[in-house]
Every structure is written in structure tokens, then in C-alpha cells.
């Protein structure tokens, strides 16, 4: 198969973790006889520094022409500590999601045997937890207008907006997922307070009638946050709006033992995008210490979602599992008093595993 990939390393640790995921992708293509071509482009703070635009048109064109986008992370303290900055790296990510029409962000959570002890949660609560959160990605508070400040600067406002159409397409996608899995869908909202949430609930109830084989459950987001930690095994598929999904998926990473483990796929109208859920960790940039696994597992999701290559995805996951079991891991997930390895060393180990498999 021919694969054309847009590679967007982004900022901070992005270039290191994407470099490793690209090596893994190359190894997989070599092994299975796929023809890989890729081009790199800028997004985030590095793109602002280069041309003043966090998601330049040339980057967008490359994404549109490609079969998949492999993305690292973006953000920089230079902008985090300057609330007056008019152009921010995060706007690049939002523009990319919006312009590519990536309305669904799929964030799976599973536990890894060798990492269970790393989680602050009790083993019996999390062992075997296996759920996926589908986060709406192009609406809600992130994109609602008006957004801004009053003239005197003493008042600020964001707007949460959802239309029936936006809710319907993602809720249907989530029901489809639930049908392929354990047939349970949890819809997370705050319908006791928010008008947008009441519309979500109304629309979801109507759509549920088309999926009688799926058990539908509604949870308020505060309650969901608690249950996710207390009974993570109760969940199969969760669907929720943008901001709730952002928060809940970071929370869900605690179940796996490290934020450095969670991959994601963003799908929608145009080219799908694959990225780790963690951020750019600027303090670690260039130190070769970041955990590359979330990005490697995002490459596995890319094989599956963008190219329907399940065997290729399975081999990547097998290689990751093997590195975890043998303790060939970065410091964030290394056992107490056990050695830990650099980003590039873990990457090389996983690439070698794939070559030998
Ligand atoms: C994520 C990130 C982004 C988000 C930031 C960097 C804008 O936290 O992908 O979860 O809030 O969506
Ligand atoms: Mn986030």
C-alpha cells in the first residue's frame, strides 16, 4: 500500500517523540512492504516563530494532500506566561482541528500489566479496565463566539454553543463504536445546569432509539469524574462535549499509570490526525527523556484507522507491550530502583523488535 503522511512534530518534546514514532512507522512499512512517503511541516510555537501563523496555509495544504497526519504536541512557556499574546500556539491546534473537520477525538484507555502498580489506584479496581472516550473536538467552549474581554478588561466571556447537527454526528459515531465493543454508551453532560447539555441529552435520547442493542446511560460530568476513578471497569464507550472530554481524558490517563501512554485519533471530514494526548513538556525538550509510547501507539491507531492495517497495528502494540514487560522504558514508568532508558533508546528497542518479529 502507498502511504502519504504529513509529519507535524510541533514544539517541546514533539520532535523527539514524533521522530521515534516515524522510525517505528518506517520499520513497519519495510516489514510489510508498504511504500511510505512523508513530509514534515511546522505547527505551534515553532510556526509562529517562523512565519507568525501557528497553522500556516502550507501546513494545512500538506495535511489536506496526505492520507494521515502524525502530530506530536505544541505549546511553549513563552506564550503560557504571556496572557496578552495575541497569537498563541494552541490556536494552531484548534485551527488544524477545525479546518480538517476533525470533530471526533477517540481516546482509548487500557491497562498494561507491567504498569498497574504505577497507578495511584488500587489494582483490583483498574485491572482489566478498557474503555474509550469519544470527545467532541470542533465545538463548544473552545470555538464558541463571542469570546473576549469587556472594554475595561474586568470581565471576560466564553460561549458554549452546540447545534443539533454537531451533536448528532458524534453521538451516532459513538453508538457505532459501542456496537463494535461491549454495547454500552455513557453520555456525559451537565444537563442539570447547561442548556447545551440539555440539547445533547435530548438528541442522544432520540438517536438511542436507532441502537436498541446498546445500553445507554447518562451521567453528569462531576459524577462521571468520580466514577471513572472509582469504577473504571463500568465504562465501555463514553461520549462527551469538547471541554468535558479534555478534562476527563487527562483524568483517565491515571488509570494507565502515566500520561505518556495515551494515544488518540481525531477523525472527521478530511484527513485523520493521530497524536498523543499529552502536551509538549517544554522542560524536557531536547533531553531525550520523554516517553514516546503514546505517540508510537498513535502510529498504531494510524495504521488501523487511516489504512485499515490491523496486523501492522497489532505488531506495534506487541512491540510496545514487550518493551514494557522487559522494563525497557523511560524514567516516568520505570520500576523503583530499576534502570530507565532514553526516548531514543526505547524507540530503537521497539524498532529492533519489529524488525526481528
Ligand atoms: C489536548 C490539549 C489541547 C486541548 C490544548 C493543547 C489546546 O490539551 O489535546 O487535550 O485542550 O484540546
Ligand atoms: Mn488536554
Short mmCIF file of C-alpha atoms and ligand atoms in Angstrom, two decimals:
data_model
loop_
_atom_site.label_atom_id
_atom_site.label_comp_id
_atom_site.label_asym_id
_atom_site.label_seq_id
_atom_site.Cartn_x
_atom_site.Cartn_y
_atom_site.Cartn_z
CA UNK A 1 0.00 0.00 0.00
CA UNK A 2 1.08 3.57 -0.64
CA UNK A 3 1.04 5.83 2.40
CA UNK A 4 1.50 9.56 2.30
CA UNK A 5 1.91 11.03 5.75
CA UNK A 6 2.13 14.61 6.97
CA UNK A 7 4.52 14.69 9.93
CA UNK A 8 4.00 17.60 12.33
CA UNK A 9 6.43 17.35 15.25
CA UNK A 10 5.28 20.64 16.86
CA UNK A 11 7.04 22.04 19.94
CA UNK A 12 8.84 20.90 23.08
CA UNK A 13 9.27 17.15 23.19
CA UNK A 14 7.25 16.86 19.94
CA UNK A 15 10.24 16.37 17.58
CA UNK A 16 11.73 13.63 19.78
CA UNK A 17 8.58 11.56 20.24
CA UNK A 18 7.42 12.00 16.65
CA UNK A 19 10.92 11.10 15.45
CA UNK A 20 10.61 7.79 17.28
CA UNK A 21 7.05 7.16 16.04
CA UNK A 22 8.21 7.87 12.49
CA UNK A 23 11.05 5.34 12.86
CA UNK A 24 8.50 2.80 14.05
CA UNK A 25 6.25 3.61 11.08
CA UNK A 26 9.19 3.19 8.68
CA UNK A 27 10.09 -0.17 10.22
CA UNK A 28 6.51 -1.36 9.90
CA UNK A 29 6.30 -0.25 6.26
CA UNK A 30 9.54 -2.00 5.46
CA UNK A 31 8.41 -5.19 7.16
CA UNK A 32 5.01 -5.35 5.47
CA UNK A 33 6.08 -3.96 2.08
CA UNK A 34 4.26 -0.62 2.17
CA UNK A 35 5.54 2.39 0.32
CA UNK A 36 5.87 5.29 2.74
CA UNK A 37 6.37 8.90 1.73
CA UNK A 38 6.23 11.70 4.25
CA UNK A 39 6.81 15.42 4.55
CA UNK A 40 7.40 17.47 7.65
CA UNK A 41 5.73 20.80 8.41
CA UNK A 42 5.50 23.32 11.22
CA UNK A 43 2.65 23.87 13.66
CA UNK A 44 2.50 25.67 17.02
CA UNK A 45 5.09 27.99 18.58
CA UNK A 46 7.75 26.97 16.05
CA UNK A 47 5.42 28.04 13.23
CA UNK A 48 4.74 31.39 14.93
CA UNK A 49 8.49 31.95 15.19
CA UNK A 50 8.89 31.00 11.54
CA UNK A 51 6.05 32.95 9.89
CA UNK A 52 3.75 34.40 12.56
CA UNK A 53 0.98 31.84 11.96
CA UNK A 54 0.63 28.79 14.29
CA UNK A 55 -1.05 26.76 11.50
CA UNK A 56 0.37 28.10 8.22
CA UNK A 57 -1.54 27.56 5.00
CA UNK A 58 1.35 25.46 3.64
CA UNK A 59 1.00 23.08 6.59
CA UNK A 60 -2.75 22.88 6.01
CA UNK A 61 -2.24 22.10 2.32
CA UNK A 62 0.18 19.31 3.19
CA UNK A 63 -2.34 17.82 5.65
CA UNK A 64 -5.11 18.01 3.05
CA UNK A 65 -2.97 16.21 0.45
CA UNK A 66 -1.88 13.45 2.83
CA UNK A 67 -3.55 10.19 3.85
CA UNK A 68 -2.87 10.78 7.54
CA UNK A 69 -1.31 13.34 9.87
CA UNK A 70 1.11 12.26 12.59
CA UNK A 71 1.33 15.01 15.16
CA UNK A 72 3.38 15.45 18.36
CA UNK A 73 2.43 18.27 20.70
CA UNK A 74 2.52 22.04 20.82
CA UNK A 75 2.84 24.87 23.30
CA UNK A 76 5.61 26.95 24.81
CA UNK A 77 6.16 28.70 28.15
CA UNK A 78 6.94 31.84 26.18
CA UNK A 79 3.22 32.09 25.45
CA UNK A 80 1.83 30.33 28.54
CA UNK A 81 3.34 33.05 30.70
CA UNK A 82 2.13 35.87 28.49
CA UNK A 83 -1.67 36.16 28.70
CA UNK A 84 -1.53 39.24 26.44
CA UNK A 85 -0.04 37.38 23.46
CA UNK A 86 -2.48 37.80 20.55
CA UNK A 87 -1.23 34.78 18.63
CA UNK A 88 -0.89 31.57 20.64
CA UNK A 89 0.46 28.12 19.67
CA UNK A 90 -2.77 26.42 20.81
CA UNK A 91 -4.67 28.39 18.15
CA UNK A 92 -2.70 26.32 15.64
CA UNK A 93 -4.10 23.09 17.03
CA UNK A 94 -7.63 24.46 17.12
CA UNK A 95 -7.34 25.79 13.55
CA UNK A 96 -5.99 22.43 12.40
CA UNK A 97 -8.88 20.54 14.03
CA UNK A 98 -11.44 22.95 12.63
CA UNK A 99 -10.05 23.19 9.09
CA UNK A 100 -9.61 19.43 8.79
CA UNK A 101 -13.13 18.96 10.22
CA UNK A 102 -11.85 16.62 12.93
CA UNK A 103 -14.96 16.56 15.07
CA UNK A 104 -14.31 13.26 16.87
CA UNK A 105 -11.33 12.60 19.08
CA UNK A 106 -11.02 8.96 20.09
CA UNK A 107 -9.04 8.31 23.26
CA UNK A 108 -8.83 4.68 24.36
CA UNK A 109 -7.73 3.62 27.85
CA UNK A 110 -6.44 0.17 28.69
CA UNK A 111 -4.21 -1.02 31.48
CA UNK A 112 -0.77 -2.54 30.98
CA UNK A 113 0.05 -5.43 33.27
CA UNK A 114 3.57 -4.27 33.99
CA UNK A 115 2.41 -0.74 34.84
CA UNK A 116 -0.56 -1.44 37.07
CA UNK A 117 1.49 -0.75 40.20
CA UNK A 118 2.37 2.72 38.82
CA UNK A 119 -1.20 3.87 39.08
CA UNK A 120 -2.17 5.50 42.36
CA UNK A 121 -5.40 3.50 42.08
CA UNK A 122 -5.89 0.05 43.61
CA UNK A 123 -5.00 -2.82 41.28
CA UNK A 124 -8.31 -4.65 41.75
CA UNK A 125 -10.19 -1.52 40.66
CA UNK A 126 -8.26 -0.93 37.45
CA UNK A 127 -7.04 -4.34 36.26
CA UNK A 128 -8.86 -5.06 33.01
CA UNK A 129 -10.28 -1.53 32.63
CA UNK A 130 -10.87 -0.98 28.92
CA UNK A 131 -12.89 1.96 27.69
CA UNK A 132 -12.75 4.65 25.07
CA UNK A 133 -13.72 8.29 25.38
CA UNK A 134 -15.02 10.00 22.27
CA UNK A 135 -14.51 13.70 22.72
CA UNK A 136 -16.29 16.22 20.50
CA UNK A 137 -13.44 18.31 19.09
CA UNK A 138 -14.65 21.20 16.98
CA UNK A 139 -17.41 22.82 19.01
CA UNK A 140 -18.37 24.00 22.48
CA UNK A 141 -16.40 26.47 24.58
CA UNK A 142 -13.26 26.03 22.50
CA UNK A 143 -14.83 27.60 19.44
CA UNK A 144 -17.95 29.47 20.59
CA UNK A 145 -18.10 33.17 19.84
CA UNK A 146 -18.26 35.76 21.27
CA UNK A 147 -15.16 35.25 23.32
CA UNK A 148 -13.20 38.08 24.84
CA UNK A 149 -12.98 40.87 27.36
CA UNK A 150 -15.08 43.85 28.21
CA UNK A 151 -13.67 47.23 27.28
CA UNK A 152 -12.28 47.93 30.74
CA UNK A 153 -10.83 44.43 30.83
CA UNK A 154 -12.55 43.48 34.08
CA UNK A 155 -14.96 41.00 32.57
CA UNK A 156 -14.20 38.06 30.30
CA UNK A 157 -16.51 35.69 28.46
CA UNK A 158 -16.51 32.43 26.53
CA UNK A 159 -19.51 31.00 24.76
CA UNK A 160 -20.59 27.37 24.68
CA UNK A 161 -22.59 26.57 21.56
CA UNK A 162 -23.73 23.24 20.10
CA UNK A 163 -26.10 22.61 17.25
CA UNK A 164 -28.23 19.50 16.81
CA UNK A 165 -26.17 18.55 13.76
CA UNK A 166 -22.87 18.64 15.65
CA UNK A 167 -24.25 16.52 18.46
CA UNK A 168 -25.96 14.05 16.19
CA UNK A 169 -22.90 13.14 14.10
CA UNK A 170 -20.68 12.44 17.09
CA UNK A 171 -23.32 10.62 19.11
CA UNK A 172 -24.02 8.35 16.13
CA UNK A 173 -20.31 7.67 15.75
CA UNK A 174 -20.16 6.78 19.45
CA UNK A 175 -23.12 4.40 19.19
CA UNK A 176 -21.36 2.74 16.26
CA UNK A 177 -18.29 2.21 18.43
CA UNK A 178 -20.36 0.83 21.27
CA UNK A 179 -21.93 -1.68 18.87
CA UNK A 180 -18.47 -2.93 17.94
CA UNK A 181 -17.45 -3.24 21.59
CA UNK A 182 -19.38 -4.22 24.74
CA UNK A 183 -22.53 -2.33 23.72
CA UNK A 184 -22.65 0.26 26.46
CA UNK A 185 -22.62 4.00 25.81
CA UNK A 186 -22.28 6.61 28.55
CA UNK A 187 -23.24 10.14 27.58
CA UNK A 188 -21.57 12.67 29.84
CA UNK A 189 -23.10 16.13 30.23
CA UNK A 190 -24.17 18.72 32.76
CA UNK A 191 -27.84 18.75 31.80
CA UNK A 192 -28.87 19.86 35.29
CA UNK A 193 -27.23 23.25 34.63
CA UNK A 194 -26.32 23.85 30.96
CA UNK A 195 -28.64 24.43 28.01
CA UNK A 196 -26.12 22.86 25.59
CA UNK A 197 -26.06 19.73 27.74
CA UNK A 198 -29.85 19.53 27.70
CA UNK A 199 -29.74 19.59 23.89
CA UNK A 200 -27.08 16.84 23.95
CA UNK A 201 -29.33 14.73 26.15
CA UNK A 202 -32.41 15.36 24.01
CA UNK A 203 -30.62 14.47 20.77
CA UNK A 204 -28.89 11.44 22.30
CA UNK A 205 -32.21 10.07 23.58
CA UNK A 206 -33.70 10.29 20.10
CA UNK A 207 -30.70 8.62 18.47
CA UNK A 208 -30.62 5.86 21.10
CA UNK A 209 -33.85 4.51 19.60
CA UNK A 210 -31.88 3.56 16.48
CA UNK A 211 -29.44 1.48 18.54
CA UNK A 212 -31.64 -0.78 20.68
CA UNK A 213 -28.80 -3.27 21.16
CA UNK A 214 -26.73 -0.65 23.03
CA UNK A 215 -27.37 0.15 26.69
CA UNK A 216 -27.42 3.93 27.05
CA UNK A 217 -26.53 5.68 30.29
CA UNK A 218 -26.47 9.42 31.10
CA UNK A 219 -24.07 10.80 33.69
CA UNK A 220 -23.41 14.32 34.89
CA UNK A 221 -19.77 15.21 34.35
CA UNK A 222 -18.98 15.66 38.04
CA UNK A 223 -20.37 12.23 38.81
CA UNK A 224 -18.58 10.75 35.77
CA UNK A 225 -15.25 12.16 37.00
CA UNK A 226 -15.73 10.32 40.28
CA UNK A 227 -16.95 7.05 38.80
CA UNK A 228 -14.12 6.92 36.29
CA UNK A 229 -11.69 6.64 39.17
CA UNK A 230 -13.87 4.52 41.43
CA UNK A 231 -15.26 2.01 38.92
CA UNK A 232 -13.36 2.42 35.65
CA UNK A 233 -14.40 -1.07 34.59
CA UNK A 234 -18.03 0.09 34.38
CA UNK A 235 -17.30 2.08 31.23
CA UNK A 236 -17.20 0.90 27.64
CA UNK A 237 -17.70 3.93 25.38
CA UNK A 238 -18.08 7.47 26.70
CA UNK A 239 -19.15 10.36 24.50
CA UNK A 240 -18.97 13.96 25.63
CA UNK A 241 -18.52 17.56 24.58
CA UNK A 242 -15.16 19.20 23.95
CA UNK A 243 -14.17 20.66 27.35
CA UNK A 244 -15.52 17.79 29.46
CA UNK A 245 -13.66 15.38 27.17
CA UNK A 246 -10.43 17.32 27.53
CA UNK A 247 -10.59 17.09 31.31
CA UNK A 248 -11.90 13.54 31.65
CA UNK A 249 -9.31 12.06 29.31
CA UNK A 250 -6.40 13.54 31.25
CA UNK A 251 -8.01 12.07 34.34
CA UNK A 252 -8.36 8.70 32.63
CA UNK A 253 -4.61 8.56 31.98
CA UNK A 254 -4.11 7.98 35.73
CA UNK A 255 -5.63 4.54 35.18
CA UNK A 256 -2.85 3.55 32.79
CA UNK A 257 -0.15 4.78 35.15
CA UNK A 258 1.23 7.63 33.02
CA UNK A 259 0.01 10.42 30.77
CA UNK A 260 2.83 9.32 28.48
CA UNK A 261 0.88 6.20 27.47
CA UNK A 262 -2.34 7.52 25.95
CA UNK A 263 -2.71 7.79 22.16
CA UNK A 264 -5.55 9.35 20.23
CA UNK A 265 -7.09 9.53 16.79
CA UNK A 266 -9.02 12.53 15.51
CA UNK A 267 -11.38 11.78 12.67
CA UNK A 268 -13.97 13.70 10.72
CA UNK A 269 -14.38 15.32 7.35
CA UNK A 270 -10.84 15.46 5.90
CA UNK A 271 -7.50 13.77 6.71
CA UNK A 272 -7.43 12.00 10.09
CA UNK A 273 -4.85 13.02 12.65
CA UNK A 274 -3.01 10.92 15.22
CA UNK A 275 -1.46 12.39 18.35
CA UNK A 276 -0.61 11.57 21.96
CA UNK A 277 -3.00 13.16 24.46
CA UNK A 278 -0.18 14.68 26.49
CA UNK A 279 1.31 18.12 25.96
CA UNK A 280 4.67 19.45 24.78
CA UNK A 281 6.51 19.25 28.17
CA UNK A 282 8.89 22.10 27.29
CA UNK A 283 11.09 21.49 30.34
CA UNK A 284 12.10 18.13 28.87
CA UNK A 285 12.64 19.33 25.29
CA UNK A 286 15.89 18.10 23.78
CA UNK A 287 16.77 15.96 26.82
CA UNK A 288 15.82 12.65 25.22
CA UNK A 289 13.79 11.64 28.30
CA UNK A 290 10.14 11.87 27.19
CA UNK A 291 8.08 8.71 26.98
CA UNK A 292 7.48 8.01 23.26
CA UNK A 293 4.85 5.30 23.81
CA UNK A 294 1.73 7.49 23.47
CA UNK A 295 2.98 8.66 20.07
CA UNK A 296 4.03 5.16 19.00
CA UNK A 297 0.58 3.89 19.96
CA UNK A 298 -0.89 6.80 17.98
CA UNK A 299 1.02 5.47 14.97
CA UNK A 300 -0.65 2.10 15.66
CA UNK A 301 -4.03 3.84 15.61
CA UNK A 302 -3.00 5.46 12.32
CA UNK A 303 -2.35 2.02 10.78
CA UNK A 304 -5.77 0.89 11.88
CA UNK A 305 -7.92 3.95 11.27
CA UNK A 306 -6.31 5.60 8.26
CA UNK A 307 -5.11 2.49 6.42
CA UNK A 308 -7.18 -0.41 7.82
CA UNK A 309 -3.93 -2.27 8.50
CA UNK A 310 -4.77 -4.26 11.61
CA UNK A 311 -1.82 -6.64 11.57
CA UNK A 312 0.58 -3.72 11.37
CA UNK A 313 -1.16 -2.03 14.30
CA UNK A 314 -1.07 -5.26 16.28
CA UNK A 315 2.68 -5.65 15.77
CA UNK A 316 3.32 -2.13 17.03
CA UNK A 317 1.27 -2.86 20.14
CA UNK A 318 3.04 -6.17 20.64
CA UNK A 319 6.41 -4.40 20.47
CA UNK A 320 5.27 -1.79 23.00
CA UNK A 321 3.96 -4.49 25.35
CA UNK A 322 7.26 -6.33 25.07
CA UNK A 323 9.27 -3.22 25.93
CA UNK A 324 7.05 -2.64 28.96
CA UNK A 325 7.32 -6.21 30.14
CA UNK A 326 11.09 -6.20 29.81
CA UNK A 327 11.37 -2.87 31.55
CA UNK A 328 12.86 -1.20 28.52
CA UNK A 329 11.11 2.07 29.39
CA UNK A 330 11.63 5.76 30.12
CA UNK A 331 12.01 7.07 33.66
CA UNK A 332 8.34 8.05 34.13
CA UNK A 333 7.26 4.42 34.02
CA UNK A 334 10.39 2.61 35.22
CA UNK A 335 10.04 0.44 38.31
CA UNK A 336 11.56 1.74 41.52
CA UNK A 337 15.34 1.23 41.54
CA UNK A 338 15.18 -0.29 38.04
CA UNK A 339 17.16 1.22 35.17
CA UNK A 340 15.42 3.56 32.79
CA UNK A 341 16.22 4.41 29.19
CA UNK A 342 16.27 7.43 26.92
CA UNK A 343 13.49 8.23 24.44
CA UNK A 344 15.74 7.24 21.54
CA UNK A 345 16.86 4.01 23.25
CA UNK A 346 13.27 2.90 23.85
CA UNK A 347 12.49 3.81 20.24
CA UNK A 348 15.41 1.79 18.94
CA UNK A 349 14.44 -1.20 21.09
CA UNK A 350 10.90 -1.15 19.70
CA UNK A 351 12.13 -0.73 16.10
CA UNK A 352 14.52 -3.67 16.55
CA UNK A 353 11.71 -5.79 17.97
CA UNK A 354 9.60 -5.04 14.89
CA UNK A 355 12.48 -5.84 12.55
CA UNK A 356 13.10 -9.17 14.26
CA UNK A 357 9.46 -10.18 14.56
C1 LIG B 1 -5.49 18.26 24.19
C2 LIG B 1 -4.78 19.52 24.62
C3 LIG B 1 -5.33 20.70 23.81
C4 LIG B 1 -6.80 20.79 24.12
C5 LIG B 1 -4.62 22.04 24.05
C6 LIG B 1 -3.15 21.97 23.81
C7 LIG B 1 -5.25 23.15 23.23
O1 LIG B 1 -4.91 19.72 25.98
O2 LIG B 1 -5.37 17.87 23.01
O3 LIG B 1 -6.16 17.64 25.01
O4 LIG B 1 -7.20 21.41 25.11
O5 LIG B 1 -7.59 20.27 23.34
MN1 LIG B 2 -5.97 18.12 27.03
#
